Short mmCIF file of C-alpha atoms and ligand atoms in Angstrom, two decimals:
data_model
loop_
_atom_site.label_atom_id
_atom_site.label_comp_id
_atom_site.label_asym_id
_atom_site.label_seq_id
_atom_site.Cartn_x
_atom_site.Cartn_y
_atom_site.Cartn_z
CA MET A 1 120.75 100.69 112.03
CA ALA A 2 120.01 97.90 114.01
CA TYR A 3 117.53 96.70 114.57
CA PRO A 4 115.68 95.72 117.22
CA ILE A 5 114.35 92.27 116.46
CA THR A 6 116.63 89.88 114.20
CA TYR A 7 115.51 87.32 111.33
CA ASP A 8 117.39 84.58 112.73
CA GLU A 9 116.26 85.88 116.42
CA TYR A 10 112.36 85.63 115.60
CA GLN A 11 112.80 81.88 114.15
CA LYS A 12 114.51 81.69 117.44
CA ASN A 13 111.55 83.05 119.06
CA LEU A 14 109.11 81.42 116.37
CA GLU A 15 110.78 78.14 116.76
CA LYS A 16 109.92 78.15 120.81
CA GLY A 17 106.10 78.81 120.18
CA ARG A 18 106.81 83.09 121.30
CA PHE A 19 105.28 85.47 118.57
CA VAL A 20 107.65 88.39 118.73
CA GLY A 21 106.78 91.19 116.87
CA LEU A 22 107.24 95.28 116.71
CA LYS A 23 105.63 98.02 118.33
CA CYS A 24 105.68 101.21 117.35
CA LYS A 25 107.24 103.62 119.35
CA LYS A 26 105.42 106.62 117.56
CA CYS A 27 101.79 105.26 116.12
CA GLN A 28 101.30 101.95 118.35
CA THR A 29 100.61 99.89 115.53
CA VAL A 30 102.23 96.66 116.21
CA SER A 31 104.00 94.76 112.71
CA PHE A 32 104.55 90.55 113.19
CA PRO A 33 106.90 89.24 111.44
CA PRO A 34 108.51 92.14 112.23
CA THR A 35 109.72 94.49 110.26
CA ALA A 36 112.73 97.59 110.01
CA VAL A 37 110.22 99.95 109.14
CA CYS A 38 106.78 100.64 110.96
CA ARG A 39 104.23 100.02 108.34
CA ALA A 40 101.69 103.05 109.99
CA CYS A 41 104.30 105.57 109.88
CA GLY A 42 107.06 104.77 108.81
CA ALA A 43 109.33 104.95 111.55
CA THR A 44 111.93 103.75 112.92
CA ALA A 45 111.54 103.59 116.59
CA LEU A 46 110.05 100.48 117.49
CA GLU A 47 110.61 97.96 120.24
CA PRO A 48 110.17 94.45 120.83
CA VAL A 49 106.13 93.16 122.32
CA THR A 50 105.12 90.03 122.58
CA LEU A 51 101.59 88.56 121.18
CA GLY A 52 98.92 86.68 122.34
CA GLY A 53 98.72 84.22 119.58
CA GLY A 54 94.64 85.20 118.99
CA GLY A 55 93.25 86.61 115.92
CA THR A 56 90.07 86.55 113.69
CA VAL A 57 90.39 85.42 109.84
CA LYS A 58 89.27 87.61 107.64
CA THR A 59 89.80 85.32 104.45
CA PHE A 60 90.92 82.04 103.13
CA THR A 61 91.89 79.68 100.16
CA VAL A 62 91.91 75.65 99.37
CA ILE A 63 94.78 74.92 98.16
CA ARG A 64 94.22 71.99 95.51
CA VAL A 65 96.96 72.54 92.98
CA ALA A 66 100.03 73.48 95.37
CA PRO A 67 104.17 74.08 94.87
CA GLU A 68 106.02 70.82 94.13
CA GLY A 69 107.14 70.35 97.63
CA ARG A 70 103.72 70.36 99.24
CA LYS A 71 100.71 68.44 99.72
CA PRO A 72 97.14 69.27 98.56
CA PRO A 73 94.05 70.02 99.42
CA TYR A 74 95.36 72.50 102.37
CA ILE A 75 93.79 76.00 103.32
CA VAL A 76 95.53 78.68 104.01
CA VAL A 77 93.71 81.70 106.41
CA MET A 78 94.84 85.47 105.93
CA VAL A 79 94.28 85.92 109.68
CA GLU A 80 93.92 88.93 112.05
CA LEU A 81 96.34 89.04 115.12
CA ASP A 82 94.36 91.26 117.33
CA GLU A 83 97.21 93.37 118.63
CA GLY A 84 96.03 94.17 114.83
CA PRO A 85 98.94 93.43 112.25
CA PHE A 86 97.46 90.46 109.81
CA VAL A 87 99.43 87.63 108.80
CA LEU A 88 98.90 84.23 106.82
CA GLY A 89 99.05 81.07 107.59
CA ASN A 90 98.81 76.58 106.86
CA LEU A 91 95.27 76.48 108.67
CA ASP A 92 95.10 72.62 109.95
CA GLY A 93 92.08 71.15 112.05
CA ILE A 94 89.48 72.32 109.38
CA GLN A 95 89.16 69.80 106.73
CA PRO A 96 89.76 71.14 103.70
CA ASP A 97 86.84 69.54 102.50
CA GLN A 98 84.68 71.83 104.61
CA ALA A 99 85.99 75.23 104.83
CA THR A 100 82.95 77.36 103.94
CA MET A 101 82.60 80.35 103.63
CA ASP A 102 82.18 80.44 107.93
CA LEU A 103 85.40 80.43 108.34
CA ILE A 104 85.27 83.48 108.00
CA GLY A 105 85.40 85.62 111.58
CA LYS A 106 86.37 82.68 113.28
CA ARG A 107 87.87 82.95 116.36
CA VAL A 108 92.48 81.11 115.83
CA HIS A 109 95.63 80.77 117.32
CA MET A 110 98.07 80.74 115.91
CA ASP A 111 101.05 78.16 116.35
CA ARG A 112 103.76 77.75 114.65
CA HIS A 113 105.48 74.22 112.07
CA LEU A 114 108.42 73.71 110.24
CA VAL A 115 108.70 73.72 106.82
CA LYS A 116 111.27 72.11 105.24
CA GLY A 117 114.24 73.90 102.38
CA ASP A 118 113.36 73.38 98.90
CA VAL A 119 114.14 74.73 95.85
CA TYR A 120 112.44 77.51 96.26
CA SER A 121 114.07 78.47 99.53
CA GLY A 122 117.45 77.86 100.91
CA GLU A 123 116.60 76.12 105.05
CA ASP A 124 114.63 74.69 107.24
CA THR A 125 111.64 77.76 108.30
CA TYR A 126 109.78 78.14 110.80
CA VAL A 127 105.85 79.44 109.57
CA PRO A 128 102.66 80.49 111.46
CA LEU A 129 100.09 77.95 111.79
CA PHE A 130 96.92 78.34 112.68
CA ARG A 131 94.28 76.52 114.98
CA PRO A 132 91.02 76.39 115.09
CA GLU A 133 90.23 78.58 119.13
CA SER A 134 88.29 75.75 120.06
CA SER A 135 89.55 72.19 119.57
ZN1 LIG B 201 104.57 103.99 113.26
#
């Protein structure tokens, strides 16, 4: 089976700030990062779709004890993108000590940042990063 988007292509798009996911041709569910199978109906007929990057914070946590190589404190958010998929990422632009439950429901915009390869992963990887829409 040929993947509509390979992991390498996903990474190259992310590096350029393009958020390309997959849309199910059967039920229209969008996945991001791209998955080989529709998470809603299991279909494999998927086509690339470029996402706008806007979303809403569904929940978050403040990391105060971080994995080796990461500098706490920082905020990790679970965001529901406007197109539907839920994405985890760091939240930039708000001080972790200022984080309150008011973050839930806040509009954010997706960006990306490079996480250097470390003891947990073999190579440098681009991952989603979120910022408040107003900043
Ligand atoms: Zn589907």
